[in-house]
């Protein structure tokens, strides 16, 4: 699978299903990465979703003079083409901007691995077919170490089995809400589901005099 | 079974829930603004859907708009485009818009309560994480993403898993010069920026009960900075007195019925929370942040922590990085730290009470040489009221800029930015890297402390100036 699969789908369209994904990863050794870092506010002045990959980690990627920072992992040649982002705990905290998962997807990623995610970011990701994978802190560390040693390491994320699988056979189980899993596997979005509940919603409004 | 306030509101709003699926939760009020809504309207258009309840949807413009008196033709084109897009969307879908051209525009979390849209027992959402502010009224209010904005527009409902509950008891007595902002910064310092993840916090205890609505909003506003889904405070006489007579508040017999219903919302005796924390504010001094998340806070009397004393290697790394970004030294006292900018504003601290507090310190003093200081009222109504009280004169005569309502320097989407490397004493809620402008260094504090910093040119203990 190549990174292009992670491109933001057309807005009203059906979300890209997520089944099994294999790709290389890039480690981002930082905790509490907030959405202002993932995409600074000045990139939010758009009325569409496309092209946000440009702003991904903009302030960490570049020096004040605009040149690329060589010490930033996403800039390093050895991690080019990565489709999995591995980050420290509490990833995606702060602002509710959905531009954060849009930017990550637009830059070619399909999954983010961390030991825990901020609530809104987690939800926003699932709604866009970006899989947030929660592993134990030690497992995240271990993955980062391995990827730093061997950047070409092929990591497989099997959503059906809820496993992260390494070429040497190591497997890490992760939890995910059953409903969310079904939606991701089938590329279903919440709006269709909610629209199918029209009768119940109307009945609720009537019963409550709304 | 005794229930918490959260559980009562949650249960009353579950429309339906299928086995294994999240609940379909009814939303009473949906607030929208120019930055996180355009793509949601695109979804409606593409699917040929209407806004289900335009009467429960309320729009304003706050994030991207300039706060100087400017004709829209002179605005930066992207901000103008977002505003024009919102106007078009509201007109097309029949949504009331509190436009910058009108008299009631303001920061979305300031005008909701001000207009009485925010009421106890409601579910309230907005494409903005600080929607938690509205929880101060005993509402379940939380931020959502743009996809969810489209869900609420189309169905007035959201798919939600039930969060866990978290009681934070605030005990003790608050000293003079110590405010709600100091309480919430002390709480976040104690429980950490991830301390509330997956939970809805209910703030309880004698200190909370004694606070004004403005102060309660400041506390609930920053619940998200502790990672919480929402923050809530049970409604009481203070809440009812604030709401009475506001444009959207019930009137006459409806009001009495509403109040008796609202009284039932409090957490029952014996109800169990998933988590509980107690914090005592006896002797609490004003708080200041020194790092790049709101949990990196100390009292003005303390010294900046040393990375070598950190409990874990991760914490050490984080602290080193934060201090490097902030240009601050381990072990340095925060008091005396020079500042270049002062921002009094944002949905955390831009209400009339905040401006009065700041003005009480500024009165008869001057902004220190070399300091750029802004006051950005939270709404047009607040601006008007402040001007009626003469607060604008106090600020202007001291050398502050008196701006029009908007998010402004809180998130640096417009021209109000702190230059790289400069220090800003700010009453907003986030001190993240680059939040107030690329390379900007933010020190979060209360309006009293920010006002004291403005006239001193450095971080000082405002209690010595009262
Ligand atoms: S004032 Fe700041 S925190 Fe509040 S809504 Fe505006 S940008 Fe968000």
XYZ file of C-alpha atoms and ligand atoms in Angstrom:
684
model
C 0.000 0.000 0.000
C 1.336 3.419 -0.716
C 0.892 6.670 1.107
C -1.526 8.113 -1.380
C -4.281 6.000 0.033
C -4.290 8.298 2.999
C -5.187 11.348 0.951
C -8.158 13.187 2.258
C -11.231 11.869 0.548
C -13.632 14.190 -1.121
C -15.650 15.881 1.637
C -19.097 14.379 1.400
C -17.706 11.122 0.156
C -17.356 7.850 1.913
C -14.339 7.539 4.133
C -11.424 5.417 2.917
C -11.830 1.985 4.579
C -9.018 0.810 6.808
C -8.375 -2.935 6.880
C -4.733 -3.964 6.862
C -2.017 -1.433 6.312
C 1.682 -2.086 5.901
C 4.208 0.684 5.729
C 7.244 2.297 7.271
C 7.069 4.624 10.223
C 8.560 7.831 11.512
C 9.183 8.300 15.248
C 8.307 11.625 16.844
C 9.789 11.635 20.316
C 7.628 14.273 21.946
C 4.923 14.122 24.573
C 1.723 16.181 24.684
C 2.016 17.137 21.032
C -0.819 19.634 20.716
C -2.823 20.440 17.627
C -1.253 23.908 17.430
C 2.004 22.065 16.668
C 0.371 19.575 14.317
C -1.043 22.466 12.346
C -0.527 26.082 13.433
C -3.558 28.392 13.393
C -2.336 30.387 10.428
C -3.064 27.348 8.230
C -6.702 27.269 9.337
C -7.761 30.129 7.128
C -9.093 27.750 4.534
C -12.623 26.766 3.662
C -11.661 23.373 2.207
C -9.762 20.345 3.507
C -7.227 19.839 0.788
C -3.592 20.775 0.871
C -3.245 20.950 4.638
C -0.249 18.581 4.606
C 1.728 21.697 3.762
C 1.129 23.011 7.277
C 1.838 19.751 9.100
C 4.250 20.500 11.958
C 5.117 23.667 10.074
C 6.926 25.317 12.976
C 8.914 22.216 13.842
C 9.831 21.461 10.243
C 11.358 24.776 9.369
C 13.895 27.207 10.728
C 12.860 30.824 11.117
C 14.464 31.560 7.726
C 12.219 28.955 6.077
C 14.873 26.299 5.504
C 14.141 22.721 6.532
C 15.390 21.578 9.930
C 17.522 18.523 9.467
C 17.021 17.326 13.025
C 13.269 17.021 12.597
C 12.432 13.377 11.861
C 9.740 14.103 9.277
C 12.351 15.934 7.220
C 14.945 13.194 7.308
C 15.475 11.260 4.076
C 15.501 7.939 5.915
C 11.893 8.383 6.957
C 10.515 9.601 3.639
C 7.479 7.696 2.470
C 6.474 6.740 6.001
C 2.748 6.143 6.423
C 2.724 5.522 10.168
C 3.494 8.179 12.741
C 4.717 7.028 16.167
C 4.469 9.687 18.858
C 4.711 10.252 22.596
C 1.769 10.212 24.971
C -1.218 12.586 25.017
C -0.936 13.150 21.274
C -3.333 15.693 19.744
C -4.155 17.687 22.852
C -5.544 21.201 22.746
C -7.690 22.641 20.013
C -10.544 20.688 18.414
C -9.373 21.547 14.901
C -10.102 18.636 12.572
C -7.470 20.201 10.367
C -5.002 18.179 12.482
C -6.001 14.715 11.202
C -6.677 16.227 7.765
C -3.101 17.503 7.645
C -1.682 14.181 8.826
C -3.691 12.310 6.195
C -2.798 14.826 3.536
C 0.876 14.237 4.269
C 0.364 10.558 3.470
C -0.122 8.959 6.882
C -2.751 6.336 7.597
C -2.158 5.630 11.262
C -0.730 7.222 14.383
C 0.622 5.111 17.243
C 0.818 6.534 20.766
C 0.301 5.429 24.349
C -2.685 7.729 24.602
C -4.516 10.328 22.570
C -6.458 13.437 23.466
C -10.193 12.718 23.169
C -11.212 15.094 20.412
C -8.239 14.275 18.226
C -8.927 10.565 18.642
C -12.516 11.014 17.510
C -11.643 13.347 14.682
C -9.102 10.833 13.368
C -11.547 7.943 13.341
C -14.043 10.045 11.440
C -11.538 10.536 8.660
C -10.090 7.066 8.301
C -6.865 7.882 10.154
C -6.348 5.039 12.615
C -5.169 6.047 16.091
C -3.510 2.997 17.652
C -3.091 2.924 21.423
C -0.253 0.703 22.648
C 1.462 0.391 26.011
C 4.057 3.055 26.685
C 6.875 0.470 26.615
C 5.647 -0.904 23.305
C 5.610 2.580 21.794
C 9.152 3.147 23.054
C 10.235 -0.196 21.671
C 8.755 0.591 18.254
C 10.488 3.958 18.183
C 13.804 2.335 19.031
C 13.376 -0.271 16.316
C 12.378 2.249 13.670
C 15.289 4.522 14.541
C 17.609 1.558 14.074
C 15.951 0.259 10.924
C 13.929 3.000 9.226
C 12.843 0.613 6.469
C 11.107 -1.637 8.997
C 7.781 -2.725 7.551
C 5.086 -2.393 10.176
C 1.694 -3.963 9.614
C -1.431 -2.734 11.309
C -4.228 -5.262 11.114
C -7.438 -3.629 12.234
C -9.576 -6.760 11.997
C -7.232 -8.610 14.381
C -6.436 -5.402 16.325
C -2.723 -6.056 16.070
C 0.452 -4.271 15.174
C 2.727 -6.865 13.576
C 6.467 -6.619 13.007
C 8.404 -8.611 10.385
C 10.089 -10.694 13.099
C 6.691 -11.898 14.251
C 6.264 -9.650 17.303
C 2.628 -8.727 17.760
C 1.090 -6.000 19.872
C -2.612 -6.061 20.577
C -4.590 -2.810 20.681
C -8.113 -1.997 21.790
C -10.675 -0.159 19.745
C -14.375 0.438 20.109
C -16.312 -2.262 18.198
C -18.554 0.242 16.477
C -15.626 2.408 15.370
C -13.818 -0.659 14.105
C -16.775 -1.685 11.985
C -17.067 1.807 10.526
C -13.380 1.915 9.648
C -13.330 -1.548 8.125
C -16.286 -0.720 5.918
C -15.523 2.943 5.340
C -18.885 3.918 6.844
C -19.341 7.330 8.321
C -21.415 8.494 11.267
C -23.608 10.803 9.267
C -25.251 7.974 7.375
C -25.869 6.168 10.644
C -27.371 9.244 12.299
C -29.576 9.968 9.291
C -30.968 6.459 9.557
C -32.187 7.336 13.071
C -34.478 10.095 11.821
C -37.601 8.491 13.240
C -36.161 8.166 16.732
C -34.883 11.735 16.616
C -38.265 13.094 15.589
C -39.958 11.055 18.320
C -37.493 12.391 20.890
C -38.143 15.978 19.837
C -41.864 15.432 20.085
C -41.728 13.741 23.473
C -39.615 16.572 24.880
C -41.545 19.388 23.273
C -38.460 20.531 21.352
C -29.684 4.996 42.220
C -28.173 8.364 43.093
C -26.869 10.116 39.974
C -24.295 12.752 39.238
C -25.343 15.953 37.489
C -23.574 14.724 34.375
C -25.477 11.436 34.387
C -28.821 13.201 34.738
C -28.147 15.396 31.741
C -26.663 12.562 29.712
C -29.565 10.203 30.376
C -32.092 12.881 29.465
C -30.457 13.363 26.068
C -29.956 9.818 24.808
C -32.276 9.496 21.827
C -31.432 5.871 21.200
C -28.524 3.513 21.594
C -27.947 0.242 19.821
C -26.029 -2.615 21.323
C -22.342 -2.041 20.724
C -22.795 1.401 19.176
C -22.293 4.811 20.770
C -25.359 6.687 22.026
C -27.249 9.033 19.741
C -27.169 12.162 21.873
C -29.565 15.055 21.292
C -27.984 18.504 21.154
C -29.978 21.435 22.509
C -27.779 24.230 21.260
C -25.154 24.261 18.514
C -22.780 27.195 18.252
C -20.769 27.733 15.093
C -18.045 30.113 13.959
C -16.207 30.942 10.769
C -13.161 28.686 11.070
C -14.472 25.187 11.813
C -17.779 25.313 9.951
C -17.164 25.886 6.211
C -16.262 22.259 5.438
C -19.311 21.063 7.397
C -21.655 23.079 5.195
C -19.921 21.609 2.177
C -20.991 18.176 3.425
C -24.613 19.293 3.661
C -24.544 20.648 0.132
C -22.922 17.590 -1.309
C -25.460 15.313 0.295
C -28.399 17.575 -0.365
C -29.206 17.970 3.344
C -30.812 20.801 5.272
C -29.945 22.142 8.694
C -32.396 20.230 10.855
C -32.860 22.865 13.549
C -31.677 26.294 12.442
C -33.538 27.564 15.522
C -31.082 25.668 17.720
C -28.041 26.768 15.762
C -26.286 30.048 16.525
C -23.437 31.565 14.557
C -20.903 34.253 15.198
C -17.489 35.289 13.902
C -14.536 35.546 16.247
C -11.432 33.514 15.415
C -10.021 34.999 12.244
C -11.490 38.506 12.244
C -9.273 41.542 12.775
C -9.884 43.475 16.008
C -9.043 46.891 14.627
C -11.691 49.101 13.075
C -11.298 48.007 9.537
C -13.512 47.836 6.529
C -13.833 44.225 5.358
C -12.339 45.309 2.015
C -9.096 45.927 3.886
C -9.060 42.619 5.716
C -6.605 39.886 4.885
C -8.302 37.973 2.054
C -8.515 34.614 3.835
C -10.241 36.050 6.939
C -12.623 37.979 4.711
C -13.351 34.829 2.765
C -14.165 32.847 5.898
C -16.508 35.564 7.101
C -18.221 35.864 3.725
C -18.548 32.076 3.600
C -20.200 32.031 7.022
C -22.593 34.802 6.002
C -23.558 32.906 2.872
C -24.004 29.632 4.753
C -26.143 31.222 7.468
C -28.320 33.015 4.903
C -28.760 29.899 2.805
C -29.576 27.598 5.721
C -31.583 30.082 7.796
C -29.218 30.255 10.770
C -29.188 33.334 13.019
C -25.814 35.052 12.746
C -24.382 37.445 15.307
C -22.480 39.320 12.663
C -19.612 41.688 13.238
C -21.922 44.314 11.708
C -24.424 43.827 14.555
C -24.403 44.710 18.233
C -24.150 41.248 19.784
C -21.134 39.718 18.090
C -18.351 38.353 20.223
C -16.321 35.283 21.104
C -18.644 32.328 20.755
C -18.215 31.207 24.383
C -18.808 34.704 25.660
C -21.985 35.482 23.743
C -23.694 32.107 24.365
C -24.065 32.812 28.098
C -24.520 36.530 27.568
C -27.551 36.000 25.330
C -28.957 33.344 27.650
C -28.594 30.651 24.972
C -26.563 28.676 27.510
C -28.866 27.209 30.166
C -28.635 24.557 32.868
C -29.374 20.988 31.843
C -28.650 21.573 28.175
C -26.322 19.761 25.837
C -24.246 22.335 23.975
C -21.590 21.764 21.338
C -19.374 23.893 19.132
C -16.480 23.219 16.800
C -14.133 24.584 19.424
C -12.539 22.869 22.394
C -13.328 25.667 24.859
C -17.027 24.909 24.589
C -16.388 23.488 28.057
C -16.910 27.104 29.225
C -20.698 26.690 29.095
C -20.513 23.906 31.678
C -20.346 26.665 34.295
C -24.148 26.809 34.023
C -24.666 23.120 34.732
C -24.808 22.254 31.054
C -23.027 19.384 29.324
C -20.940 21.324 26.833
C -18.025 20.118 24.781
C -15.970 20.778 21.681
C -16.395 18.774 18.503
C -14.592 18.425 15.182
C -15.839 19.668 11.846
C -17.245 16.279 10.792
C -19.325 16.338 13.948
C -20.425 19.880 13.168
C -21.930 18.499 9.978
C -23.632 15.706 11.961
C -25.264 18.151 14.338
C -26.260 20.493 11.526
C -27.938 17.645 9.673
C -29.476 15.656 12.552
C -29.194 17.792 15.726
C -27.516 14.704 17.183
C -24.058 13.310 17.823
C -22.744 9.799 18.266
C -21.075 9.678 21.646
C -19.618 7.170 24.056
C -20.431 8.028 27.622
C -17.421 9.651 29.285
C -16.395 8.902 32.861
C -17.000 11.294 35.730
C -14.450 13.179 37.794
C -15.181 15.257 40.903
C -12.746 18.023 41.747
C -13.428 19.487 45.176
C -12.044 22.946 45.777
C -11.672 23.703 49.461
C -10.187 26.385 51.657
C -10.382 30.157 51.325
C -9.166 32.301 48.496
C -6.925 35.179 49.519
C -7.133 38.713 48.067
C -5.677 39.043 44.571
C -6.139 35.327 43.897
C -8.764 34.462 41.303
C -10.522 31.706 39.394
C -7.666 31.690 36.885
C -5.230 30.860 39.672
C -7.479 28.058 40.902
C -7.730 26.391 37.514
C -3.999 26.729 36.833
C -3.330 25.179 40.247
C -5.714 22.325 39.420
C -4.068 21.635 36.061
C -0.658 21.758 37.684
C -1.839 19.180 40.214
C -3.650 16.718 37.929
C -1.604 17.328 34.774
C -2.560 18.200 31.204
C -3.709 14.625 30.650
C -5.330 14.283 34.075
C -8.888 14.635 32.841
C -8.707 12.637 29.580
C -11.905 10.665 28.960
C -13.695 12.381 31.844
C -16.228 15.086 32.498
C -15.156 17.114 35.509
C -17.607 18.453 38.045
C -16.086 21.265 40.139
C -17.537 21.265 43.617
C -17.049 22.599 47.096
C -17.381 25.845 49.024
C -14.906 27.850 46.958
C -16.732 27.066 43.727
C -20.098 27.974 45.271
C -18.748 31.374 46.271
C -17.613 32.263 42.740
C -19.421 34.531 40.285
C -20.602 33.143 36.933
C -17.701 34.870 35.202
C -15.230 33.132 37.510
C -16.977 29.782 37.086
C -16.724 30.181 33.317
C -12.977 30.809 33.613
C -12.618 27.522 35.487
C -14.798 25.412 33.198
C -13.175 27.028 30.160
C -9.802 25.503 30.972
C -11.115 21.985 31.719
C -9.925 21.038 28.263
C -6.391 22.090 29.257
C -6.509 19.231 31.768
C -7.577 16.961 28.910
C -11.186 16.685 30.128
C -14.076 16.301 27.726
C -16.049 18.919 29.645
C -16.240 20.764 32.954
C -19.414 21.449 34.895
C -20.624 23.351 37.919
C -24.048 22.734 39.437
C -26.490 25.596 38.908
C -27.553 27.620 41.936
C -28.926 31.073 42.808
C -25.855 32.717 41.267
C -26.612 30.955 37.976
C -30.290 31.860 37.992
C -29.601 35.498 38.864
C -27.155 35.717 35.946
C -29.583 34.233 33.445
C -32.772 36.017 34.443
C -33.949 38.494 31.838
C -31.404 37.512 29.178
C -32.799 37.420 25.619
C -33.073 33.620 25.300
C -33.865 32.877 28.957
C -37.404 31.653 29.680
C -39.865 34.341 30.769
C -42.749 34.566 33.252
C -44.233 31.258 34.351
C -41.806 29.427 32.060
C -38.963 30.923 34.042
C -40.292 29.593 37.345
C -40.832 26.161 35.871
C -37.342 26.194 34.402
C -35.742 27.172 37.695
C -37.473 24.401 39.610
C -36.339 21.944 36.950
C -32.784 23.287 37.097
C -32.684 22.847 40.861
C -33.042 19.094 40.324
C -29.833 18.908 38.334
C -27.413 18.793 41.240
C -25.490 15.610 41.927
C -27.428 13.401 44.337
C -26.114 12.646 47.778
C -24.214 9.374 47.562
C -23.635 9.455 43.798
C -20.280 7.973 42.876
C -17.705 9.556 40.576
C -15.178 7.467 38.682
C -12.420 9.667 40.016
C -12.092 12.318 42.689
C -9.466 14.928 43.617
C -9.437 17.562 46.333
C -7.437 20.746 46.163
C -7.081 23.227 48.983
C -6.582 26.854 47.992
C -5.659 28.132 51.453
C -2.605 30.282 50.986
C -2.611 29.878 47.197
C -0.598 32.645 45.544
C -1.238 33.969 42.015
C -0.157 31.476 39.358
C 2.056 31.982 36.293
C 3.024 29.473 33.625
C 6.664 29.166 32.683
C 6.519 26.419 30.056
C 4.709 25.296 26.930
C 1.640 23.644 28.358
C -0.778 24.964 30.960
C 0.314 22.355 33.499
C 3.748 23.978 33.630
C 2.615 26.507 36.182
C 3.986 27.776 39.494
C 2.969 30.432 41.973
C 4.572 33.817 41.528
C 6.561 33.081 44.695
C 8.248 29.989 43.275
C 11.267 29.270 41.145
C 11.203 27.548 37.775
C 11.737 23.795 38.254
C 15.054 22.234 37.325
C 15.058 19.449 34.732
C 17.493 17.464 36.867
C 14.828 17.208 39.577
C 12.243 15.784 37.160
C 10.607 12.536 38.238
C 11.053 10.706 34.923
C 13.335 10.998 31.874
C 10.314 11.963 29.774
C 9.485 14.802 32.095
C 13.070 15.933 32.083
C 13.162 16.005 28.299
C 9.890 17.902 28.149
C 10.990 20.458 30.681
C 14.347 20.996 28.987
C 12.648 21.533 25.691
C 10.076 23.893 27.185
C 12.685 26.009 28.959
C 14.775 26.189 25.828
C 11.776 27.404 23.848
C 10.825 29.857 26.579
C 14.377 31.115 27.043
C 14.048 30.681 30.805
C 16.597 29.280 33.236
C 16.088 26.379 35.631
C 15.840 27.631 39.192
C 15.149 31.213 38.138
C 12.404 33.024 40.074
C 9.447 33.773 37.808
C 8.901 37.060 39.585
C 10.881 39.771 37.871
C 10.832 38.083 34.452
C 10.625 40.949 31.908
C 7.732 40.898 29.463
C 7.194 42.611 26.101
C 3.494 42.101 25.409
C 0.336 41.944 27.477
C -2.874 40.412 26.199
C -6.028 40.812 28.250
C -8.746 38.903 26.437
C -9.924 35.465 25.189
C -12.890 33.325 26.206
C -11.074 32.619 29.470
C -10.792 36.179 30.753
C -12.445 38.855 28.610
C -15.695 39.363 30.466
C -16.706 42.539 32.246
C -15.528 41.287 35.643
C -12.107 40.491 34.163
C -11.809 43.943 32.629
C -12.880 45.557 35.899
C -10.207 43.602 37.755
C -7.527 44.586 35.280
C -8.644 48.215 35.289
C -8.484 48.349 39.087
C -4.754 47.667 38.854
C -4.108 49.846 35.812
C -5.956 52.899 37.132
C -3.619 55.824 37.690
C -0.633 53.883 36.321
C 1.078 53.681 32.938
C 2.028 50.768 30.740
C 5.762 50.271 31.227
C 8.033 51.611 28.461
C 8.606 49.097 25.663
C 5.528 47.029 26.507
C 2.757 46.570 23.931
C -0.519 45.991 25.744
C -3.925 45.043 24.340
C -7.349 44.757 25.886
C -9.740 42.794 23.697
C -13.238 42.606 25.214
C -15.051 39.304 24.697
C -18.122 40.766 23.054
C -19.643 43.967 21.754
C -21.939 44.104 24.765
C -19.000 43.853 27.136
C -17.179 46.502 25.199
C -20.177 48.811 25.450
C -20.679 48.181 29.155
C -16.998 48.733 29.847
C -17.143 52.010 27.960
C -20.200 53.080 29.961
C -18.186 52.454 33.111
C -15.221 54.344 31.735
C -12.910 51.337 31.763
C -11.811 52.085 28.217
C -10.507 55.482 29.357
C -8.510 53.891 32.139
C -6.866 51.469 29.726
C -6.314 53.966 26.932
C -4.876 56.618 29.236
C -2.486 54.051 30.639
C -1.294 53.217 27.131
C -3.272 50.068 26.321
C -4.838 49.470 22.915
C -8.618 49.100 23.237
C -9.738 46.681 20.564
C -12.890 45.196 19.086
C -14.115 41.767 20.252
C -12.534 38.604 18.864
C -10.092 35.823 19.676
C -7.200 38.030 18.654
C -3.850 37.238 20.238
C -5.214 34.098 21.897
C -4.484 32.092 18.766
C -2.776 34.499 16.401
C -4.943 33.786 13.387
C -5.225 37.451 12.576
C -2.615 40.204 12.654
C -2.563 40.258 16.485
C 0.602 38.251 17.050
C 3.488 38.180 19.462
C 6.807 38.304 17.569
C 9.271 35.421 17.872
C 11.259 35.405 21.093
C 9.076 38.004 22.809
C 7.380 37.382 26.149
C 3.652 37.868 26.518
C 1.727 38.023 29.789
C -1.576 36.643 28.631
C -4.969 35.983 30.198
C -5.760 33.345 27.551
C -5.663 29.584 28.050
C -2.844 28.106 25.971
C 0.875 28.650 26.182
C 1.712 26.114 23.488
C 4.703 26.746 21.274
C 3.723 29.253 18.620
C 0.186 29.685 19.936
C 0.438 33.489 20.040
C 2.660 33.680 16.977
C 5.621 31.750 15.688
C 8.296 31.625 18.373
C 6.139 33.639 20.815
C 6.663 32.983 24.529
C 3.454 32.980 26.526
C 3.082 33.329 30.284
C -0.484 32.580 31.310
C -1.899 34.424 34.296
C -4.982 36.138 35.671
C -6.241 39.548 34.482
C -4.995 41.067 37.746
C -1.522 39.637 37.223
C -1.451 40.577 33.528
C -2.423 44.150 34.380
C 0.315 44.272 37.017
C 2.799 42.932 34.465
C 1.747 45.592 31.965
C 2.454 48.498 34.285
C 5.620 46.942 35.731
C 7.157 45.575 32.534
C 7.802 42.319 34.372
C 6.082 39.551 36.246
C 5.205 40.867 39.703
C 3.017 39.715 42.554
C -0.122 41.771 42.069
C -0.997 41.412 45.744
C 1.655 44.009 46.498
C -0.155 46.513 44.278
C -3.700 46.155 45.553
S -10.547 33.090 22.567
Fe -8.956 31.596 22.130
S -9.531 29.755 23.167
Fe -11.329 31.075 23.119
S -12.490 30.434 21.327
Fe -11.124 32.078 20.685
S -9.273 31.063 19.985
Fe -10.426 29.566 21.155
